[in-house]
JSON list of C-alpha atoms in Angstrom, two decimals:
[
{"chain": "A", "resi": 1, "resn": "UNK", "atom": "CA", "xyz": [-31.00, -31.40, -51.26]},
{"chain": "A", "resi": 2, "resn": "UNK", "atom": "CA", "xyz": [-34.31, -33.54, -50.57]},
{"chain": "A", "resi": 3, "resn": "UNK", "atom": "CA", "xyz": [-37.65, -31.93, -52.05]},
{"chain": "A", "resi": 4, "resn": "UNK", "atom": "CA", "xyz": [-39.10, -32.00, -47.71]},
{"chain": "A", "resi": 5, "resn": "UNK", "atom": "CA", "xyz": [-36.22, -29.85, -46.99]},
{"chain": "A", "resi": 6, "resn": "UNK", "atom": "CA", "xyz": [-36.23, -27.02, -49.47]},
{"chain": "A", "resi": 7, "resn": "UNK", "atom": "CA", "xyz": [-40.07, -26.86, -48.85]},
{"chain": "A", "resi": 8, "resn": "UNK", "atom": "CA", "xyz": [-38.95, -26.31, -44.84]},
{"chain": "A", "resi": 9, "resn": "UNK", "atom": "CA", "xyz": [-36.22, -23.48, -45.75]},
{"chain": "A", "resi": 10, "resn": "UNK", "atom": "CA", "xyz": [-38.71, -22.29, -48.24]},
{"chain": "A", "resi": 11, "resn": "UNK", "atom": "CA", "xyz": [-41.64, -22.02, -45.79]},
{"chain": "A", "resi": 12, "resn": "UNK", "atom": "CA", "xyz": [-39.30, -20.79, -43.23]},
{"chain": "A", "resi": 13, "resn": "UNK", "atom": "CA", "xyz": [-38.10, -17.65, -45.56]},
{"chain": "A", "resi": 14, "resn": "UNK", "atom": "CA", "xyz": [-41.82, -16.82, -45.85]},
{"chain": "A", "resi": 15, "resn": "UNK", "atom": "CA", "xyz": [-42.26, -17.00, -42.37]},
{"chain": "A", "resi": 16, "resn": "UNK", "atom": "CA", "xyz": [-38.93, -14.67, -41.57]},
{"chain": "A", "resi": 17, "resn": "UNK", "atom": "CA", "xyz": [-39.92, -12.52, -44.68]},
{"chain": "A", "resi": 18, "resn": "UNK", "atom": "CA", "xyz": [-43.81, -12.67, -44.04]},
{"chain": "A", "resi": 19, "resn": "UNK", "atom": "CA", "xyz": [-43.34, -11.24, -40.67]},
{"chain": "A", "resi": 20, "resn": "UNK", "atom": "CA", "xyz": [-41.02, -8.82, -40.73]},
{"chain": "A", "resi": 21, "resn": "UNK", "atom": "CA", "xyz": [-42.94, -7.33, -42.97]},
{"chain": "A", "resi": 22, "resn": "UNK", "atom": "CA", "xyz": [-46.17, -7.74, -40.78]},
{"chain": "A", "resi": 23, "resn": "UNK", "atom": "CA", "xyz": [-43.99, -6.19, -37.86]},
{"chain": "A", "resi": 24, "resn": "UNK", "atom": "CA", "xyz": [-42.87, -3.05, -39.68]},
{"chain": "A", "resi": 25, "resn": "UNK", "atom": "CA", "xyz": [-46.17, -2.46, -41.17]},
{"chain": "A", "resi": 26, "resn": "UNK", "atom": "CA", "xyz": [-48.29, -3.41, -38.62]},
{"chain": "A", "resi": 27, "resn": "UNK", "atom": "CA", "xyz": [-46.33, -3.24, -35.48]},
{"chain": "A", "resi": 28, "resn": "UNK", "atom": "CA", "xyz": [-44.71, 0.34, -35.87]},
{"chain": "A", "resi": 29, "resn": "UNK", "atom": "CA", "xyz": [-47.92, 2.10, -36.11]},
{"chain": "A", "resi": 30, "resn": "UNK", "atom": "CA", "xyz": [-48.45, 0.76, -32.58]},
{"chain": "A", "resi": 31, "resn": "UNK", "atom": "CA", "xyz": [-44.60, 1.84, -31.71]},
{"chain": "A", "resi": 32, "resn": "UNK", "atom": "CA", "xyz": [-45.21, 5.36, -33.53]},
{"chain": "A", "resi": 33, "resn": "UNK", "atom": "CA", "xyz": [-48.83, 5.57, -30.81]},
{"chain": "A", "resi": 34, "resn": "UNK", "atom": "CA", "xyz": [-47.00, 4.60, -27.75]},
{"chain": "A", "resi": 35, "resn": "UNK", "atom": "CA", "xyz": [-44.43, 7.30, -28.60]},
{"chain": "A", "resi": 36, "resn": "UNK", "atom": "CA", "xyz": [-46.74, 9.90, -29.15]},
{"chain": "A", "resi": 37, "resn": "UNK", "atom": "CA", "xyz": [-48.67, 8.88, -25.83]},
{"chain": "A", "resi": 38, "resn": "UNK", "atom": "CA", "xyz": [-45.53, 8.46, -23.61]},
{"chain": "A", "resi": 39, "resn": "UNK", "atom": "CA", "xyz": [-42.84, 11.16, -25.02]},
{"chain": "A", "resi": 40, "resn": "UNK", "atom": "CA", "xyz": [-44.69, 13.85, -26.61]},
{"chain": "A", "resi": 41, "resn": "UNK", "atom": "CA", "xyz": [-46.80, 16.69, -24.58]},
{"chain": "A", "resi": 42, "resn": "UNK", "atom": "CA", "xyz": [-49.59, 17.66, -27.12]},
{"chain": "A", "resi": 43, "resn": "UNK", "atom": "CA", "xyz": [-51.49, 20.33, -24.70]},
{"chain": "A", "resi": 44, "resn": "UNK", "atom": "CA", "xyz": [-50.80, 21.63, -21.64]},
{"chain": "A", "resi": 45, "resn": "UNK", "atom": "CA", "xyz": [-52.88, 19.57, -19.81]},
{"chain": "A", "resi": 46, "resn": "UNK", "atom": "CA", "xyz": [-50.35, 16.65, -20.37]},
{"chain": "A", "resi": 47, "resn": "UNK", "atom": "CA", "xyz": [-48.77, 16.38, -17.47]},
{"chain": "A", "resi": 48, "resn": "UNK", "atom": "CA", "xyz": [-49.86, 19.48, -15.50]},
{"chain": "A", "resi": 49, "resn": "UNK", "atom": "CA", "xyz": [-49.43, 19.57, -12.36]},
{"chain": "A", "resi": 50, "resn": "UNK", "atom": "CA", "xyz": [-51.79, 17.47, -10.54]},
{"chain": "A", "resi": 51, "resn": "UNK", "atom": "CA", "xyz": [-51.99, 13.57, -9.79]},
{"chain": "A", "resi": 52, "resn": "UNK", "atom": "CA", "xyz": [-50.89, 12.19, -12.96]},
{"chain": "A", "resi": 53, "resn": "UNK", "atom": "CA", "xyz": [-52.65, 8.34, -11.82]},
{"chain": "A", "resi": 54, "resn": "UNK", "atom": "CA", "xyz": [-56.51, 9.52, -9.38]},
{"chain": "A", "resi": 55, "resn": "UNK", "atom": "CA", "xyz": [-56.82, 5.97, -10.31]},
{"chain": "A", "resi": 56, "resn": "UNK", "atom": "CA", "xyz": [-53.84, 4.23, -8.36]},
{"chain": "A", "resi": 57, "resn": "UNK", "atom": "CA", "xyz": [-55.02, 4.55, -5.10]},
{"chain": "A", "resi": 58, "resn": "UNK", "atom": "CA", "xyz": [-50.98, 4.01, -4.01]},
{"chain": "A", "resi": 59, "resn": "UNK", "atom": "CA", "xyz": [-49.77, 6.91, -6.46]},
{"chain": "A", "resi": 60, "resn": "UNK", "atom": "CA", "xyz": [-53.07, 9.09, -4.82]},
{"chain": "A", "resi": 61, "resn": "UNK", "atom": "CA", "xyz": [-51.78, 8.47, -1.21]},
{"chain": "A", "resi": 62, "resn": "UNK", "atom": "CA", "xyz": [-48.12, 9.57, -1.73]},
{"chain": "A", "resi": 63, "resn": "UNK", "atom": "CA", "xyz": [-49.39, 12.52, -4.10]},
{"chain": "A", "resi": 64, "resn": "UNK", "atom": "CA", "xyz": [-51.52, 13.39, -1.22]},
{"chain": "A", "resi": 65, "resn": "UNK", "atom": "CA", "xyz": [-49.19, 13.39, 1.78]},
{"chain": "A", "resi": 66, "resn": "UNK", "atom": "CA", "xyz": [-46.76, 15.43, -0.57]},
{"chain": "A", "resi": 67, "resn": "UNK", "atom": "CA", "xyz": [-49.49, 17.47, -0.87]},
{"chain": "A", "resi": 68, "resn": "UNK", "atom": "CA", "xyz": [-50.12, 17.90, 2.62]},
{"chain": "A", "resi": 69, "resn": "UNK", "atom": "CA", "xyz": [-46.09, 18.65, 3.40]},
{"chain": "A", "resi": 70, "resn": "UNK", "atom": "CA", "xyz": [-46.47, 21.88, 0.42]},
{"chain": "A", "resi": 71, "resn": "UNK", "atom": "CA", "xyz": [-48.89, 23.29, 1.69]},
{"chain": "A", "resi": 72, "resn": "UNK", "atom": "CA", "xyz": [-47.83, 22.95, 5.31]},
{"chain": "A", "resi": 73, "resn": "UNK", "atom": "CA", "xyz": [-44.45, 24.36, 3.67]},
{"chain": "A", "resi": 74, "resn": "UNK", "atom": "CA", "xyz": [-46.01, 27.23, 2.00]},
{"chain": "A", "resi": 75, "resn": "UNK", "atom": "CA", "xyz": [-44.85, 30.32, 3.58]},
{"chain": "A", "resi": 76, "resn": "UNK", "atom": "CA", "xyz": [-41.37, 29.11, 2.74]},
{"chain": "A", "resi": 77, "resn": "UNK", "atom": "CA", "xyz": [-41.38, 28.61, -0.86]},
{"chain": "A", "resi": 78, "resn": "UNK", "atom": "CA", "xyz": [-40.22, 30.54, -3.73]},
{"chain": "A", "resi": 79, "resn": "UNK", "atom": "CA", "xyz": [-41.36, 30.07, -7.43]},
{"chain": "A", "resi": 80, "resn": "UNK", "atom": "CA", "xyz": [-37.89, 29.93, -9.42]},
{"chain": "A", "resi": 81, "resn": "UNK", "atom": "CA", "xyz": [-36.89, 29.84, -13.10]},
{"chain": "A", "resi": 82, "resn": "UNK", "atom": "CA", "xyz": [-34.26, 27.85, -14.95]},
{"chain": "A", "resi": 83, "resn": "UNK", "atom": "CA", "xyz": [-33.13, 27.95, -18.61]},
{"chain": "A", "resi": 84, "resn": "UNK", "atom": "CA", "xyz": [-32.27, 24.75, -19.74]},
{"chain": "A", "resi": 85, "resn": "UNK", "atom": "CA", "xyz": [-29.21, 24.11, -21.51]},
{"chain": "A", "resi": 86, "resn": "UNK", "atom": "CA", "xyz": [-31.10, 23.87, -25.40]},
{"chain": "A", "resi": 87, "resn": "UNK", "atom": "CA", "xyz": [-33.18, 27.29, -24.10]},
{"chain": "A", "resi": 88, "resn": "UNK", "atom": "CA", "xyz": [-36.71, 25.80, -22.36]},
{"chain": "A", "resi": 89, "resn": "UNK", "atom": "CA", "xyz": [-37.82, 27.62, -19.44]},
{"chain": "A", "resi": 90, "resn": "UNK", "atom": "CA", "xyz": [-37.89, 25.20, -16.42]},
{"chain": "A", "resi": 91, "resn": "UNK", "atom": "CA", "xyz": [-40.48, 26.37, -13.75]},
{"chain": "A", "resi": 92, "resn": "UNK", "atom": "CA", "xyz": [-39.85, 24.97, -10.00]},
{"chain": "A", "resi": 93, "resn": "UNK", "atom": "CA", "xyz": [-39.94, 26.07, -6.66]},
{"chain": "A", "resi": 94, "resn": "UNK", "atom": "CA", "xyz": [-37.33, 26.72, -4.16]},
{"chain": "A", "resi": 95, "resn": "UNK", "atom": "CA", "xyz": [-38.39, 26.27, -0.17]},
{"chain": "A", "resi": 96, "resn": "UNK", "atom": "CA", "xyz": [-36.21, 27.61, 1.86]},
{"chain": "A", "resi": 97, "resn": "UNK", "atom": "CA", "xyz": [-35.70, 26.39, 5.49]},
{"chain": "A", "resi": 98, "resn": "UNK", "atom": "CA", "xyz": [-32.68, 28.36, 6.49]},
{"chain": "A", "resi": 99, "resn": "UNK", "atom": "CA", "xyz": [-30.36, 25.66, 6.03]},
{"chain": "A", "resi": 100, "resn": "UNK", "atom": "CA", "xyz": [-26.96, 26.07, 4.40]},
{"chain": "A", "resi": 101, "resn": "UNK", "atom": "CA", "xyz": [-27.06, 23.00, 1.98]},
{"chain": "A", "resi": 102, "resn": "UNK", "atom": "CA", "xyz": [-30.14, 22.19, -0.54]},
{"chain": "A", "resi": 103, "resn": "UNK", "atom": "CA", "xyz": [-31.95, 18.87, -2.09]},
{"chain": "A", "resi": 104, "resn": "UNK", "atom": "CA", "xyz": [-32.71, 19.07, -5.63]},
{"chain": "A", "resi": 105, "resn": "UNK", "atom": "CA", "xyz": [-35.36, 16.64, -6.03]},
{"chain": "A", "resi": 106, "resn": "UNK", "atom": "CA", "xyz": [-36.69, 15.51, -10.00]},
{"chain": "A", "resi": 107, "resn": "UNK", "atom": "CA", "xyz": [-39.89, 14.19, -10.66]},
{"chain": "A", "resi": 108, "resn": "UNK", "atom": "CA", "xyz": [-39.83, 10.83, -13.34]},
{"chain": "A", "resi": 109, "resn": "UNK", "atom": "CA", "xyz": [-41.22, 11.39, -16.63]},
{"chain": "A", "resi": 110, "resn": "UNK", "atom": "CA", "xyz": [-44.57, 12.76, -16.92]},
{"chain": "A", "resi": 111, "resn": "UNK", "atom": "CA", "xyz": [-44.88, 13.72, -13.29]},
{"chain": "A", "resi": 112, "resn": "UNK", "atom": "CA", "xyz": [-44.04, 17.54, -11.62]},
{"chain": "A", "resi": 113, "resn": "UNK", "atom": "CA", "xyz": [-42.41, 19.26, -9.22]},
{"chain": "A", "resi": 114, "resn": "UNK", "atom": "CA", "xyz": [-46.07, 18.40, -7.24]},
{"chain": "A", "resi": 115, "resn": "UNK", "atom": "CA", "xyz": [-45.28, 14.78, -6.80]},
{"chain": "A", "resi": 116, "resn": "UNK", "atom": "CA", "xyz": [-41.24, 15.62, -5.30]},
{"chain": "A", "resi": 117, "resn": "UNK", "atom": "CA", "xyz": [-43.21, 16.78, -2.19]},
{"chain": "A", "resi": 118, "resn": "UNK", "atom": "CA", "xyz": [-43.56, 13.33, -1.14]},
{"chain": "A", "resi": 119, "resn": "UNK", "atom": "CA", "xyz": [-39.98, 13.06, -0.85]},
{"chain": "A", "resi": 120, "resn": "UNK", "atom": "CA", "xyz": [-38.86, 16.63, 0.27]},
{"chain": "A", "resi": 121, "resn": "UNK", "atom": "CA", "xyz": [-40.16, 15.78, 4.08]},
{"chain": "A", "resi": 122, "resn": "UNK", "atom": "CA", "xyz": [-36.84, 13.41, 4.61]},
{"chain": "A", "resi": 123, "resn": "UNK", "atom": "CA", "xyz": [-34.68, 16.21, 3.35]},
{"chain": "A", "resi": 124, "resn": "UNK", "atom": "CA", "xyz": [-36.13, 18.96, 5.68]},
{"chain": "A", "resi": 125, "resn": "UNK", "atom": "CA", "xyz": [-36.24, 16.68, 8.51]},
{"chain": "A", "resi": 126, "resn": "UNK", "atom": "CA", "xyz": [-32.11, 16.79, 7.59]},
{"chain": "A", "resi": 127, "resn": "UNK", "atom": "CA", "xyz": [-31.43, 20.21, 7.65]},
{"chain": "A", "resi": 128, "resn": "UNK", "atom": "CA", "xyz": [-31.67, 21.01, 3.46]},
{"chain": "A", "resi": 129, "resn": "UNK", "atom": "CA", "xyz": [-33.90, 23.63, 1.58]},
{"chain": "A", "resi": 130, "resn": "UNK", "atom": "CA", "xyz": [-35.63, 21.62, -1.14]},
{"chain": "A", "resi": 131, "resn": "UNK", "atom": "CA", "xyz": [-35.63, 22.67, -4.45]},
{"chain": "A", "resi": 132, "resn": "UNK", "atom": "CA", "xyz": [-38.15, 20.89, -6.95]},
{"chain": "A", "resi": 133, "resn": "UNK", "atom": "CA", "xyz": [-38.31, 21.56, -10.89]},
{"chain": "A", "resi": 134, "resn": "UNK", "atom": "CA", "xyz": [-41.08, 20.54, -13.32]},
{"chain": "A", "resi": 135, "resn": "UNK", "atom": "CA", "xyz": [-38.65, 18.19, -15.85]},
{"chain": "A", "resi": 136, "resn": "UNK", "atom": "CA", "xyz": [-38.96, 19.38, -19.34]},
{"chain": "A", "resi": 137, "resn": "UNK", "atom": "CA", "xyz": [-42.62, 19.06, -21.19]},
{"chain": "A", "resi": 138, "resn": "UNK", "atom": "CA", "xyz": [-44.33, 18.62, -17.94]},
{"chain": "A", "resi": 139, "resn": "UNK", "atom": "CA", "xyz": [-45.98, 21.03, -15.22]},
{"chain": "A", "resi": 140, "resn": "UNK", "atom": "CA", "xyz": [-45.14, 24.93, -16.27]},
{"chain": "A", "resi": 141, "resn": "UNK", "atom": "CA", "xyz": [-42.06, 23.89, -17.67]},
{"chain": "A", "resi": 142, "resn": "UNK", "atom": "CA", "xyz": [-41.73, 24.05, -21.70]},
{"chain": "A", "resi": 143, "resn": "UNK", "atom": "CA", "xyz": [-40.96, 21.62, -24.19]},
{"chain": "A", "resi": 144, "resn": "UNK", "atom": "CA", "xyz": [-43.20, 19.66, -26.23]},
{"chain": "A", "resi": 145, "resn": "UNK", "atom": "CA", "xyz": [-40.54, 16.21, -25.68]},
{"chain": "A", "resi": 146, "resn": "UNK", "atom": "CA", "xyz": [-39.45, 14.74, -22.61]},
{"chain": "A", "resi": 147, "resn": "UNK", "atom": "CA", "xyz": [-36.05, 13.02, -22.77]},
{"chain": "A", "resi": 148, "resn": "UNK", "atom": "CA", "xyz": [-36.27, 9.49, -20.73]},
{"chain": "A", "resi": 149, "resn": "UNK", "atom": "CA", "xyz": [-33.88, 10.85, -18.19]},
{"chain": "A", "resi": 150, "resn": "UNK", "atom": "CA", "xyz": [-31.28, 12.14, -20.76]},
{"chain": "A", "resi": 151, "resn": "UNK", "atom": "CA", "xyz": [-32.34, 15.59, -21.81]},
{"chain": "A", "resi": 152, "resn": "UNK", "atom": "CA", "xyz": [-33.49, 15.69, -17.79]},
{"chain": "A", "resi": 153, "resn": "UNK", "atom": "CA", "xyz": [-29.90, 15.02, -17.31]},
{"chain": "A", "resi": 154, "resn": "UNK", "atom": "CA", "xyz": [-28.47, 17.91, -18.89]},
{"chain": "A", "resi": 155, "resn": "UNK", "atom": "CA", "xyz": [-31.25, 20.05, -17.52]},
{"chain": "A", "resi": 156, "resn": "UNK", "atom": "CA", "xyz": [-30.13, 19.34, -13.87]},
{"chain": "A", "resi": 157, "resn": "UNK", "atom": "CA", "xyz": [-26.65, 20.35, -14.99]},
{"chain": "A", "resi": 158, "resn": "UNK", "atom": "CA", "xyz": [-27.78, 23.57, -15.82]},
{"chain": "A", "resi": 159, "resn": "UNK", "atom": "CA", "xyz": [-29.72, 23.84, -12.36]},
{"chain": "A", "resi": 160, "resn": "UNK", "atom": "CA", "xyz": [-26.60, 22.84, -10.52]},
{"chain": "A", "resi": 161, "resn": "UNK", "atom": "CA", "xyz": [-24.40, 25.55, -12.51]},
{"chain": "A", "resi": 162, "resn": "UNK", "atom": "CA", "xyz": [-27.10, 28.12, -11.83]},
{"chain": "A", "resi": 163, "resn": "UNK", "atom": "CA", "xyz": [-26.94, 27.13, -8.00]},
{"chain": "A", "resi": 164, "resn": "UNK", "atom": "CA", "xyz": [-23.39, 27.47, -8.08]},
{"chain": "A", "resi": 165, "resn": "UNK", "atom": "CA", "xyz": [-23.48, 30.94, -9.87]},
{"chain": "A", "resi": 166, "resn": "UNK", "atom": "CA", "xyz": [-26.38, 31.68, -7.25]},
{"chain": "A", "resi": 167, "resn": "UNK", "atom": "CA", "xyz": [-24.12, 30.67, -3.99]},
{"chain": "A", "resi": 168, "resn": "UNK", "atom": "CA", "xyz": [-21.21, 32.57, -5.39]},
{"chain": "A", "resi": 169, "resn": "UNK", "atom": "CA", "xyz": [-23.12, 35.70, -5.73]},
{"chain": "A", "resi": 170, "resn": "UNK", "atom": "CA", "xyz": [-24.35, 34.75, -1.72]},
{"chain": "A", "resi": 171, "resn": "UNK", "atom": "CA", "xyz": [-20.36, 34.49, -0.97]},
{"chain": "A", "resi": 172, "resn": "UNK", "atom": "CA", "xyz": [-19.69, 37.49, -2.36]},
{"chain": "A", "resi": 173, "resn": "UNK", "atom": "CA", "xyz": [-21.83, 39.77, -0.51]},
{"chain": "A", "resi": 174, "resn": "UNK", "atom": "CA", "xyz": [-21.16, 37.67, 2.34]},
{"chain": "A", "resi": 175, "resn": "UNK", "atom": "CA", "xyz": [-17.18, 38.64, 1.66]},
{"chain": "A", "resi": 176, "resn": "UNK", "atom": "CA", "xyz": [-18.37, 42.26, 1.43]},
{"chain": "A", "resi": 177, "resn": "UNK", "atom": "CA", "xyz": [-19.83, 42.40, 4.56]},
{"chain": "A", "resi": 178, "resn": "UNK", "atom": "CA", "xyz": [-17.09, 40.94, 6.30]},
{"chain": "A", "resi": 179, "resn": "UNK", "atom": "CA", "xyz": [-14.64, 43.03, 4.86]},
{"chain": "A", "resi": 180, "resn": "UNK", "atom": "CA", "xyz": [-16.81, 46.07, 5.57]},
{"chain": "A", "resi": 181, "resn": "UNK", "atom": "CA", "xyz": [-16.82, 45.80, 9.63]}
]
C-alpha cells in the first residue's frame, strides 16, 4: 500500500473518529435540551390551557374560533375525569348535545382539550356529543412526560373502556325501566 493512500485512510479514521466524538459530546447536549423542551412538563404553566403559539397568527385564529364554539357550547358541558392506564388523572370535558353517539377528540402534543374546540363544531353539526381530554402532561391533566402519541395511545384506550363501562351502566337503567312498566 502507497504512502498517499494510508495517509487518506488515516485522515479519514480521524475524521470518522474525530467526529463521532464531536457528535456525542457536543451534539447530545443539544439532543438532551430539545428533549427537555419538547417532552418534559417542568411547571404547570407548560402547556396549560391557553394558546400554546399567540405568535402564529394561523394557530391564534383556529384557537380562537374554537374558542368561540366553547363558550357558545357552555351550558352543555361537563368537566370529566379519567385515570389513565399507568394511574395519571386525565382532566377533560364532556358536552353533551343529546345525541346517542360521541366524538372523542385529542389534542397533539403540548396542546389541550382548549384547542379540540376547533374541531368539535363538525362533530355537533353531525349529531355527536364531543368529548375532549387534556393528553397526559398538558392542561389539568398530570404527568410530568408526554408520550409522542404512544402513552396518548393507551390513554384513549382507557377513555374508550371507561365510555363503554359508562354506556353499560346507561343500558342498564335503561333495561330497568323498561322492564318496570
Amino acid at each position: 500500500m502507497g504512502f498517499v493512500l494510508k495517509i487518506v485512510i488515516a485522515s479519514v479514521l480521524v475524521m470518522l473518529i474525530g467526529g463521532f466524538i464531536f457528535m456525542w459530546f457536543y451534539c447530545m447536549k443539544i439532543a438532551e435540551k430539545q428533549y427537555a423542551n419538547m417532552f418534559i412538563r417542568d411547571s404547570k404553566d407548560k402547556w396549560a390551557r391557553g394558546n400554546s403559539a399567540p405568535e402564529n397568527a394561523e394557530h391564534t385564529v383556529m384557537f380562537d374560533t374554537g374558542m368561540k364554539w366553547g363558550n357558545e357550547n357552555a351550558s352543555c358541558m361537563q368537566e370529566i375525569e379519567v385515570t389513565s392506564f399507568d394511574g395519571l388523572k386525565m382532566k377533560g370535558e364532556y358536552f353533551d348535545f343529546g345525541f346517542d353517539k360521541a366524538a372523542i377528540i385529542m389534542a397533539g402534543r403540548a396542546e389541550t382539550c382548549k384547542y379540540c374546540y376547533y374541531f368539535a363544531d363538525l362533530y355537533q353539526k353531525n349529531n355527536y356529543n364531543i368529548i375532549v381530554v387534556d393528553p397526559r402532561a398538558a392542561g389539568l391533566s398530570e404527568g410530568r412526560y408526554t408520550g409522542s402519541g404512544i402513552l396518548e395511545g393507551k390513554d384513549l384506550e382507557e377513555i374508550n373502556k371507561k365510555l363503554e363501562i359508562e354506556n353499560a351502566k346507561y343500558e342498564a337503567k335503561l333495561k330497568d325501566i323498561g322492564d318496570n312498566k
